[in-house]
């Protein structure tokens, strides 16, 4: 199973089908992400894969939240793929991880989404229930 | 200890299967109705996994097991929970559930999914439906399109393990047979208890044991327990289940002790292998080989054993033959019963056939054991005497000769029939020929008649025209000179004479006909 995974993606915790932890590294020499390992937390609902899993970056001592204009500092990711509108049941953990990896690879701005501070402070919703407005087609 | 598995045990099953998954995705917790799943952690039947006993196999293969189909307590098999051996080709895997296609369904964009997965995916899409893979718009009126036959064949040929493998079933075969196997043949399928009023289920292999759902008390620890769980209890959980072998002092399961002492234990007193021949020596098992080397009876024992088995086999074969002979004799008796009464009641049938039978008149009276049935003897009164039934061989012989003569007669009749048929055929042919000729004659006559009539008619017409013109000429000449009228009249007479002559000619022909 490990052998099938693309480089830079590593399964950490796959004990059950409620929550998975996956480590992500950006492979090329992007100064923003060099030498850093990010931890993704997948939470599967009972309708997976018909419905999208909840995917966020988890922050701890060794795993920071990557800088990206679509990733809030609490780890919530604004990506249409992870919204039910853009989700397709043919996606899986591997394809999501690869998508996020390429999203980070293509980024060169060290910034947070607009309104990050407010959002992080006041958001109590689960990422799934947030109505994101997908405007940026460049990622 | 719960051997009635939880109906929604799928997650644990799926997790135990995670390492078998080729892709890093948890399988779809499909919500298609509960499939009963056995988990090895809490479900062990009859100790170590073993193939079902021959008895159980026979019971589960017996025709009566088919009758039990309706008794199956399991929900329909979910084909996606099966374990594939070897792992399935990734091209045959549905991208949604990550399992080999259940019922493959193809969209116009050539993407294939399980039917159920696609239905699920479409259900959450509001408005227009799109292909989950390529997001092409799907026209539900025209799609899904037919799936190539080869895909079905490849899916059917996938090798799967029985879903009851954890319980001990060793079945491994093509996927299209698995439902049948689980329904009818798998000894580890759960079926309703054979006792009508019992609500519990049993494994199919235990079906013939009757209802095991009554409480017994374990004779070791005195806990009460269901009969069907007793063996498992004594094997795995009973506090008193271990015992020391009294001979070799090795600790083991109480259940296995007997077998151990009988066949394995090196310190148990064991009889010499020559015991069947009469050696009375008994010693520890470990010394038996030494004794056997010196004991002549032990040396002989294998031969005696072989002899005995052969004897048994022959006896069995003989019994079979005896039964066959009995049946045949009964059959013959029946036949003779059928044959003789009819002879006695119907005398007239024999005089007809007897003259054709060469044996009947001459040879039979000379050979005493080759008697004809009573009815064939010349004095009819003999039939009333009812002599004992003649031996079988004579009666069958008689029947055979009768049959032979009948066959001869039939042959002769057939020959006669053929010759008669030939003659009739010839006769008909001749008659036919003659009739044909006469018809030809008649048609020729009619033809000539027709031509005559034709001539006659035309002559009559000509005559009529000529007389009309001749009358006109005569009146004109009569009005003119009388001398001139004579040649005119003679010429008219010669002109009208031609047809007249011919008329007479045709008249002559008429009379000739």
XYZ file of C-alpha atoms in Angstrom:
652
model
C 0.000 0.000 0.000
C 2.787 2.317 0.927
C 4.512 1.403 -2.295
C 1.601 2.604 -4.378
C 1.690 6.110 -2.973
C 3.304 8.934 -4.923
C 6.415 10.485 -3.368
C 5.909 13.079 -0.670
C 2.740 11.508 0.650
C 2.791 9.251 3.651
C 0.015 7.580 5.588
C 0.273 8.121 9.325
C -2.915 6.831 10.864
C -5.349 4.659 8.967
C -6.872 2.708 11.809
C -10.492 3.120 10.980
C -12.710 4.755 8.461
C -13.553 7.820 10.410
C -10.288 9.678 10.537
C -7.055 9.368 8.610
C -3.832 11.316 9.033
C -1.615 11.844 6.027
C 1.742 13.635 5.925
C 2.470 15.834 2.953
C 5.752 17.244 1.717
C 6.344 19.575 -1.200
C 9.033 18.007 -3.294
C 10.556 20.795 -5.365
C 12.693 23.523 -3.831
C 9.940 26.011 -3.133
C 11.410 28.225 -0.354
C 7.941 28.576 1.208
C 7.594 24.898 1.926
C 11.130 23.547 1.939
C 12.002 21.138 4.729
C 8.542 21.232 6.146
C 6.062 18.421 6.637
C 2.361 19.179 6.769
C -0.200 16.909 8.303
C -3.589 16.477 6.668
C -6.570 15.248 8.618
C -9.253 13.422 6.648
C -12.605 12.918 8.301
C -14.933 10.590 6.466
C -18.668 10.833 6.742
C -20.883 7.849 6.427
C -21.671 8.751 2.843
C -18.081 8.763 1.669
C -17.196 8.539 -1.173
C -20.500 9.844 -2.436
C -19.930 12.898 -0.322
C -16.610 14.649 0.117
C -14.527 13.950 3.204
C -13.579 16.819 5.453
C -9.946 17.668 4.827
C -7.987 20.173 6.924
C -4.372 20.798 7.783
C -3.660 19.855 11.386
C -1.240 21.965 13.347
C 1.098 20.725 16.023
C 4.688 21.261 17.125
C 6.290 19.628 14.143
C 3.583 20.209 11.518
C 2.820 23.842 10.671
C 0.034 25.137 8.471
C 1.422 25.899 5.006
C 1.279 29.431 3.668
C -1.222 29.741 0.837
C -3.806 32.314 -0.257
C -6.505 29.635 0.045
C -5.497 28.019 3.297
C -6.636 29.683 6.501
C -4.353 29.712 9.464
C -6.592 27.281 11.324
C -5.946 24.712 8.610
C -9.212 25.042 6.712
C -8.699 24.717 2.967
C -10.696 26.611 0.386
C -10.681 24.234 -2.557
C -13.651 23.415 -4.771
C -12.599 19.771 -4.900
C -13.379 19.460 -1.215
C -16.753 21.081 -1.480
C -19.706 18.910 -2.349
C -20.253 20.938 -5.494
C -16.829 20.148 -6.860
C -16.472 16.738 -5.325
C -16.695 13.599 -7.365
C -16.921 10.130 -5.890
C -14.028 8.943 -8.002
C -11.630 10.963 -5.866
C -9.802 9.248 -3.058
C -7.297 10.104 -0.382
C -4.450 9.745 -2.781
C -5.931 12.011 -5.415
C -6.830 14.657 -2.838
C -3.336 14.607 -1.399
C -1.817 14.921 -4.853
C -4.133 17.841 -5.647
C -3.132 19.653 -2.479
C 0.513 18.925 -3.141
C 0.296 20.445 -6.576
C -1.684 23.392 -5.206
C 1.160 24.150 -2.826
C 3.805 23.548 -5.479
C 2.277 26.116 -7.800
C 2.085 28.812 -5.148
C 4.665 31.489 -4.556
C 2.755 33.948 -2.324
C 3.347 33.824 1.373
C -0.077 35.041 2.380
C -3.359 33.983 3.939
C -6.787 34.399 2.404
C -8.409 37.834 2.885
C -10.215 38.080 6.205
C -8.216 35.266 7.671
C -8.023 36.763 11.135
C -11.740 37.331 11.436
C -12.583 33.990 9.969
C -10.273 32.132 12.299
C -11.535 34.056 15.279
C -15.233 33.715 14.655
C -15.668 30.549 12.641
C -17.453 27.851 14.503
C -18.754 25.986 11.489
C -17.353 22.777 10.194
C -15.443 23.266 6.968
C -18.124 21.384 5.092
C -20.849 23.793 6.010
C -18.971 26.916 4.989
C -20.094 28.439 1.756
C -16.900 29.223 0.012
C -16.909 31.428 -2.988
C -14.638 29.892 -5.550
C -13.184 32.755 -7.557
C -9.599 31.889 -8.197
C -9.143 29.645 -11.204
C -5.381 29.862 -11.194
C -4.815 27.049 -8.712
C -18.906 -15.704 22.011
C -21.656 -14.183 19.985
C -22.047 -16.445 17.063
C -24.967 -14.536 15.717
C -22.977 -11.813 14.052
C -23.949 -8.246 14.311
C -25.841 -7.194 11.243
C -23.857 -4.051 10.729
C -20.440 -5.358 11.315
C -19.156 -4.004 8.088
C -16.747 -1.446 9.371
C -14.721 -3.919 11.324
C -14.747 -6.233 8.379
C -13.662 -3.469 6.110
C -10.866 -2.475 8.419
C -9.554 -5.983 8.518
C -9.466 -5.795 4.803
C -7.699 -2.485 4.541
C -4.329 -4.011 3.836
C -5.783 -5.817 0.873
C -6.820 -2.597 -0.776
C -4.679 -1.474 -3.651
C -5.482 2.188 -3.292
C -5.166 4.361 -0.272
C -8.826 4.874 0.168
C -11.203 3.450 2.662
C -13.772 1.328 0.922
C -17.223 2.672 0.669
C -19.246 1.769 3.682
C -21.936 0.620 1.366
C -25.379 0.940 2.753
C -27.002 -1.813 0.790
C -28.554 -3.837 3.474
C -26.720 -5.784 6.084
C -24.498 -8.616 5.115
C -23.533 -10.886 7.898
C -19.848 -10.856 8.431
C -17.787 -13.068 10.606
C -14.959 -11.511 12.441
C -12.191 -13.786 13.460
C -11.676 -11.931 16.700
C -14.926 -13.001 18.241
C -16.133 -15.812 16.068
C -14.406 -19.115 15.989
C -16.292 -22.223 15.114
C -15.079 -25.619 16.130
C -11.550 -24.596 16.888
C -8.901 -24.211 14.220
C -10.205 -23.563 10.735
C -10.617 -26.855 9.028
C -12.409 -28.176 6.028
C -15.899 -29.344 6.807
C -16.174 -32.961 7.757
C -17.270 -35.406 5.054
C -20.507 -35.857 6.872
C -21.181 -32.170 6.886
C -20.218 -31.967 3.238
C -22.605 -34.720 2.391
C -25.300 -33.088 4.400
C -24.777 -29.779 2.709
C -24.626 -31.363 -0.739
C -27.668 -33.468 -0.223
C -30.722 -32.521 -2.244
C -32.493 -31.586 0.931
C -30.114 -28.693 1.357
C -31.628 -27.087 -1.725
C -34.946 -27.091 0.000
C -33.360 -25.039 2.702
C -32.654 -22.123 0.474
C -35.549 -20.167 1.818
C -34.299 -20.779 5.294
C -31.154 -18.794 4.820
C -31.065 -16.107 7.390
C -28.499 -13.973 5.609
C -29.219 -10.986 3.493
C -28.210 -11.193 -0.175
C -24.505 -11.381 -0.599
C -22.679 -8.114 -1.177
C -20.266 -9.026 -3.868
C -18.027 -6.088 -3.070
C -17.124 -7.411 0.360
C -15.554 -10.547 -1.058
C -11.882 -11.186 -0.889
C -10.348 -11.564 -4.309
C -7.487 -13.979 -4.921
C -5.237 -12.777 -6.380
C -5.975 -9.093 -6.036
C -8.224 -7.827 -8.746
C -6.850 -6.079 -11.802
C -7.171 -2.357 -11.163
C -8.913 -1.933 -14.506
C -11.845 -3.928 -13.218
C -12.265 -1.747 -10.170
C -15.045 0.779 -9.750
C -13.524 4.160 -9.015
C -16.274 4.965 -6.565
C -16.284 1.958 -4.264
C -12.769 0.782 -5.182
C -14.048 -2.768 -5.498
C -14.396 -4.902 -8.623
C -17.570 -3.910 -10.445
C -20.701 -5.379 -9.023
C -23.096 -4.724 -11.888
C -21.003 -2.748 -14.370
C -22.734 0.223 -15.920
C -21.188 2.291 -18.694
C -21.787 5.897 -19.610
C -21.425 7.372 -23.078
C -17.994 8.690 -22.113
C -16.867 5.049 -21.662
C -16.486 5.349 -17.915
C -17.754 2.309 -16.045
C -19.084 2.154 -12.493
C -21.110 -0.221 -10.380
C -24.756 0.453 -10.962
C -25.379 1.109 -7.324
C -22.402 3.430 -6.963
C -23.522 5.438 -9.973
C -27.036 5.675 -8.570
C -25.607 6.950 -5.313
C -23.443 9.467 -7.096
C -26.334 10.719 -9.210
C -28.608 11.003 -6.221
C -26.515 13.725 -4.648
C -26.125 15.665 -7.910
C -28.933 18.141 -8.247
C -30.144 19.046 -11.677
C -28.241 17.642 -14.585
C -26.220 14.505 -14.009
C -22.539 14.406 -14.789
C -20.053 11.580 -15.106
C -18.199 11.305 -11.786
C -14.902 10.870 -13.579
C -14.914 13.354 -16.436
C -17.948 15.504 -15.536
C -19.433 15.023 -19.000
C -23.150 15.693 -19.080
C -25.123 12.457 -18.871
C -28.303 11.998 -20.869
C -30.322 9.600 -18.761
C -32.576 8.795 -21.697
C -29.734 7.317 -23.712
C -27.382 6.271 -20.971
C -26.141 4.045 -19.489
C -25.095 2.326 -22.663
C -24.649 -1.449 -22.931
C -21.540 -2.836 -21.341
C -19.344 -5.094 -23.503
C -19.912 -8.758 -22.871
C -16.211 -9.317 -22.267
C -16.318 -7.168 -19.153
C -18.998 -9.376 -17.643
C -17.000 -12.464 -18.501
C -13.848 -11.084 -16.929
C -15.738 -10.165 -13.778
C -17.365 -13.570 -13.580
C -13.997 -15.241 -13.860
C -12.457 -13.420 -10.915
C -11.489 -15.832 -8.167
C -12.951 -15.091 -4.767
C -12.903 -16.653 -1.353
C -16.085 -17.692 0.334
C -17.424 -14.894 2.558
C -17.435 -17.449 5.370
C -13.707 -18.041 5.071
C -13.147 -16.641 8.550
C -15.530 -19.226 9.914
C -13.559 -22.002 8.299
C -14.849 -22.424 4.758
C -12.074 -23.132 2.281
C -14.077 -22.507 -0.871
C -12.219 -20.542 -3.532
C -13.707 -20.257 -6.982
C -15.094 -18.001 -9.684
C -17.143 -15.061 -8.580
C -20.314 -15.980 -10.424
C -20.604 -19.135 -8.352
C -20.272 -17.567 -4.966
C -23.939 -16.767 -4.438
C -24.871 -20.311 -5.277
C -22.174 -21.642 -2.992
C -23.283 -19.526 -0.061
C -26.941 -20.252 -0.649
C -26.740 -23.982 -1.114
C -23.428 -25.552 -0.394
C -21.408 -23.568 2.112
C -21.469 -25.418 5.420
C -20.745 -22.166 7.189
C -23.753 -20.247 5.966
C -26.248 -19.605 8.665
C -29.665 -21.125 8.190
C -32.720 -21.191 10.351
C -32.738 -23.788 13.046
C -34.306 -27.061 11.869
C -36.646 -26.963 14.822
C -39.719 -25.134 13.634
C -40.374 -23.126 16.740
C -36.769 -22.082 17.316
C -35.874 -18.532 16.365
C -32.116 -18.994 16.297
C -29.917 -19.776 13.373
C -27.390 -22.516 12.936
C -24.538 -23.128 10.552
C -25.625 -25.213 7.618
C -23.096 -27.918 8.433
C -24.746 -28.397 11.813
C -28.223 -28.483 10.325
C -28.496 -32.256 10.448
C -27.667 -32.261 14.153
C -31.059 -30.839 14.898
C -31.791 -27.962 17.218
C -28.787 -27.191 19.366
C -30.371 -24.226 21.043
C -31.025 -25.698 24.420
C -29.149 -25.084 27.567
C -26.748 -27.644 28.890
C -24.356 -27.444 31.723
C -20.665 -27.766 31.116
C -19.610 -30.883 32.973
C -16.306 -29.277 33.902
C -17.188 -25.880 35.254
C -20.957 -26.286 35.718
C -21.841 -23.109 33.871
C -24.956 -23.415 31.792
C -24.451 -22.789 28.143
C -26.115 -23.446 24.827
C -25.395 -26.825 23.343
C -24.061 -25.389 20.135
C -21.513 -23.310 21.987
C -20.439 -26.081 24.322
C -17.522 -27.381 22.341
C -16.186 -23.937 21.692
C -16.595 -23.113 25.350
C -14.663 -26.167 26.419
C -12.017 -25.397 23.883
C -11.457 -21.725 24.542
C -13.098 -20.299 27.638
C -13.920 -22.949 30.208
C -11.830 -22.477 33.326
C -11.419 -26.232 33.703
C -10.596 -26.883 30.103
C -6.939 -27.797 30.625
C -5.905 -31.146 31.976
C -2.678 -33.011 32.452
C -2.195 -36.238 30.590
C -2.016 -38.921 33.308
C 0.757 -40.679 31.406
C 3.112 -38.074 30.057
C 2.016 -35.116 32.231
C 1.765 -32.737 29.334
C -0.990 -30.162 29.749
C -3.650 -30.093 27.069
C -7.302 -29.460 26.327
C -9.593 -31.901 28.029
C -11.394 -32.397 24.733
C -8.244 -33.629 23.050
C -7.174 -35.929 25.846
C -8.839 -39.071 24.536
C -7.386 -38.696 21.082
C -4.029 -37.916 22.612
C -3.948 -41.063 24.766
C -5.290 -43.184 21.941
C -2.906 -42.149 19.222
C -0.142 -39.828 20.381
C 0.987 -40.139 23.995
C 4.335 -41.945 24.164
C 3.762 -43.075 27.728
C 0.266 -44.470 27.369
C -0.052 -48.243 27.524
C -0.545 -49.461 24.022
C -1.340 -52.876 22.678
C 1.010 -54.626 20.291
C 0.021 -54.102 16.628
C -0.331 -57.867 16.440
C -3.285 -57.732 18.830
C -5.707 -58.516 16.024
C -3.896 -61.790 15.473
C -3.767 -62.618 19.130
C -0.670 -61.036 20.721
C -1.611 -60.008 24.240
C 1.456 -57.853 24.898
C 0.882 -54.310 26.174
C 3.528 -51.689 26.895
C 4.209 -47.937 26.653
C 3.825 -46.566 23.181
C 7.505 -45.711 22.942
C 8.426 -49.392 23.472
C 5.964 -50.730 20.967
C 8.339 -50.558 17.970
C 10.953 -52.542 19.895
C 8.421 -55.200 20.783
C 7.049 -55.256 17.234
C 10.504 -56.142 15.927
C 10.548 -59.330 17.970
C 6.846 -60.190 17.894
C 6.033 -62.477 14.980
C 2.360 -61.671 15.287
C 3.065 -57.987 14.822
C 4.929 -58.845 11.644
C 2.008 -60.821 10.392
C -0.584 -58.244 11.377
C -0.411 -56.102 8.226
C -1.033 -59.116 6.019
C -3.912 -60.238 8.141
C -5.240 -56.749 8.068
C -5.044 -56.628 4.293
C -6.747 -60.014 4.095
C -9.479 -58.838 6.366
C -10.172 -55.726 4.336
C -10.259 -57.800 1.177
C -12.627 -60.226 2.788
C -14.861 -57.388 3.854
C -14.832 -55.945 0.376
C -15.725 -59.267 -1.146
C -18.470 -59.798 1.321
C -19.922 -56.429 0.448
C -19.669 -57.235 -3.251
C -21.324 -60.564 -2.663
C -24.169 -58.960 -0.821
C -24.678 -56.660 -3.722
C -24.715 -59.559 -6.157
C -27.120 -61.456 -3.962
C -29.473 -58.532 -4.018
C -29.185 -58.313 -7.774
C -29.969 -62.002 -8.148
C -32.965 -61.627 -5.873
C -34.283 -58.796 -7.955
C -33.756 -60.683 -11.198
C -35.452 -63.780 -9.828
C -38.384 -61.701 -8.751
C -38.570 -60.242 -12.228
C -38.568 -63.681 -13.828
C -41.236 -64.892 -11.500
C -43.335 -61.935 -12.477
C -42.816 -62.640 -16.173
C -43.746 -66.294 -15.814
C -46.817 -65.298 -13.854
C -47.812 -63.021 -16.679
C -47.088 -65.571 -19.412
C -48.721 -68.751 -18.073
C -52.122 -67.496 -17.064
C -52.595 -65.956 -20.516
C -51.659 -69.270 -22.148
C -54.116 -71.154 -20.037
C -56.968 -68.839 -20.779
C -56.285 -68.329 -24.460
C -55.739 -71.671 -26.212
C -56.363 -70.470 -29.694
C -53.249 -68.327 -29.803
C -50.964 -71.352 -29.731
C -52.238 -73.488 -32.584
C -51.602 -70.493 -34.818
C -47.991 -70.147 -33.872
C -47.101 -73.717 -33.128
C -46.877 -75.009 -36.690
C -44.328 -72.291 -37.341
C -42.267 -73.341 -34.377
C -39.953 -76.201 -35.338
C -39.282 -77.067 -31.727
C -42.835 -77.157 -30.662
C -44.037 -80.348 -32.275
C -40.970 -82.588 -32.416
C -38.223 -81.896 -29.954
C -40.154 -80.776 -26.948
C -41.769 -83.998 -25.877
C -38.398 -85.746 -26.082
C -36.556 -83.401 -23.722
C -38.226 -83.566 -20.363
C -36.903 -80.259 -18.993
C -37.866 -78.378 -22.099
C -41.556 -78.414 -21.622
C -43.979 -76.190 -23.335
C -46.519 -74.366 -21.307
C -49.468 -76.605 -20.568
C -51.743 -74.915 -23.079
C -49.627 -76.048 -26.014
C -50.114 -79.755 -25.297
C -52.534 -81.435 -27.709
C -55.137 -82.468 -25.132
C -56.595 -79.195 -23.876
C -57.541 -80.941 -20.685
C -53.903 -80.910 -19.700
C -54.147 -77.198 -19.045
C -56.662 -77.839 -16.300
C -54.195 -80.107 -14.527
C -52.018 -77.142 -13.734
C -48.641 -78.824 -13.565
C -45.951 -77.024 -11.552
C -44.513 -74.037 -13.418
C -41.849 -75.228 -15.825
C -38.257 -74.223 -15.254
C -37.373 -70.735 -16.306
C -35.005 -71.724 -19.075
C -37.583 -73.846 -20.889
C -40.236 -71.160 -20.776
C -37.891 -68.459 -21.953
C -36.651 -70.794 -24.646
C -40.195 -71.364 -25.730
C -40.871 -67.666 -25.757
C -37.762 -67.116 -27.819
C -38.733 -69.748 -30.391
C -42.212 -68.265 -30.612
C -40.679 -64.926 -31.179
C -38.400 -66.355 -33.852
C -41.248 -68.003 -35.756
C -43.341 -64.877 -35.526
C -40.445 -62.946 -36.913
C -40.180 -65.411 -39.836
C -43.834 -65.080 -40.563
C -43.702 -61.365 -40.451
C -40.776 -61.530 -42.871
C -42.733 -63.702 -45.257
C -45.760 -61.496 -45.086
C -43.571 -58.540 -45.784
C -42.179 -60.285 -48.874
C -45.641 -61.144 -50.123
C -46.739 -57.656 -49.549
C -43.835 -56.369 -51.573
C -44.566 -58.670 -54.546
C -48.260 -57.848 -54.478
C -47.422 -54.233 -54.411
C -45.131 -54.656 -57.436
C -47.817 -56.417 -59.413
C -50.446 -53.880 -58.618
C -48.045 -51.215 -59.603
C -47.430 -52.826 -63.006
C -51.131 -53.315 -63.548
C -51.871 -49.730 -62.828
C -49.076 -48.661 -65.122
C -50.432 -50.734 -68.032
C -53.938 -49.552 -67.546
C -52.688 -46.059 -67.440
C -50.796 -46.482 -70.696
C -53.877 -47.715 -72.469
C -56.042 -44.967 -71.191
C -53.484 -42.487 -72.313
C -53.433 -43.854 -75.838
C -57.196 -43.775 -76.072
C -57.233 -40.248 -74.927
C -54.722 -39.384 -77.651
C -57.005 -41.026 -80.241
C -59.982 -39.152 -79.019
C -58.240 -35.815 -79.102
C -56.991 -36.467 -82.641
C -60.542 -37.271 -83.762
C -61.842 -34.130 -82.127
C -59.165 -32.122 -83.891
C -60.091 -33.462 -87.337
C -63.739 -32.926 -86.579
C -62.972 -29.349 -85.727
C -61.175 -28.750 -89.037
C -64.067 -30.356 -90.928
C -66.585 -28.148 -89.238
C -64.393 -25.180 -90.052
C -64.240 -26.108 -93.714
C -67.910 -26.740 -93.818
C -68.708 -23.400 -92.354
C -66.396 -21.514 -94.715
C -67.751 -23.458 -97.700
C -71.267 -22.611 -96.680
C -70.348 -18.973 -96.393
C -68.618 -18.968 -99.787
C -71.597 -20.690 -101.347
C -73.953 -18.149 -99.912
C -71.908 -15.251 -101.285
C -71.566 -16.924 -104.717
C -75.305 -17.617 -105.051
C -76.076 -14.026 -104.153
C -73.809 -12.650 -106.929
C -74.966 -15.374 -109.408
C -78.664 -14.429 -108.931
C -77.876 -10.786 -109.728
C -76.027 -11.747 -112.921
C -78.832 -14.068 -114.059
C -81.515 -11.458 -113.706
C -79.411 -8.984 -115.649
C -78.783 -11.419 -118.513
C -82.392 -12.485 -118.548
C -83.258 -8.853 -119.040
C -80.641 -8.670 -121.903
C -80.012 -11.550 -124.378
C -81.036 -15.149 -123.676
C -78.065 -16.595 -125.634
C -75.610 -14.782 -123.585
C -77.110 -16.140 -120.454
C -76.108 -19.752 -121.212
C -72.308 -19.411 -120.982
C -72.815 -17.215 -118.026
C -74.974 -19.843 -116.459
C -72.476 -22.604 -117.303
C -69.631 -20.618 -115.898
C -71.704 -20.107 -112.758
C -72.457 -23.782 -112.673
C -68.777 -24.675 -112.930
C -67.897 -22.099 -110.287
C -70.457 -23.392 -107.847
C -69.549 -26.967 -108.608
C -66.104 -26.790 -107.016
C -67.384 -26.160 -103.534
C -70.102 -28.657 -104.085
C -67.639 -31.341 -104.913
C -65.716 -30.547 -101.905
C -68.878 -30.588 -99.928
C -69.574 -34.099 -101.050
C -65.999 -34.892 -100.241
C -66.365 -33.636 -96.692
C -69.638 -35.500 -96.482
C -67.872 -38.645 -97.381
C -65.351 -38.081 -94.720
C -68.099 -37.481 -92.245
C -69.632 -40.804 -92.969
C -66.265 -42.432 -92.717
C -65.921 -41.146 -89.232
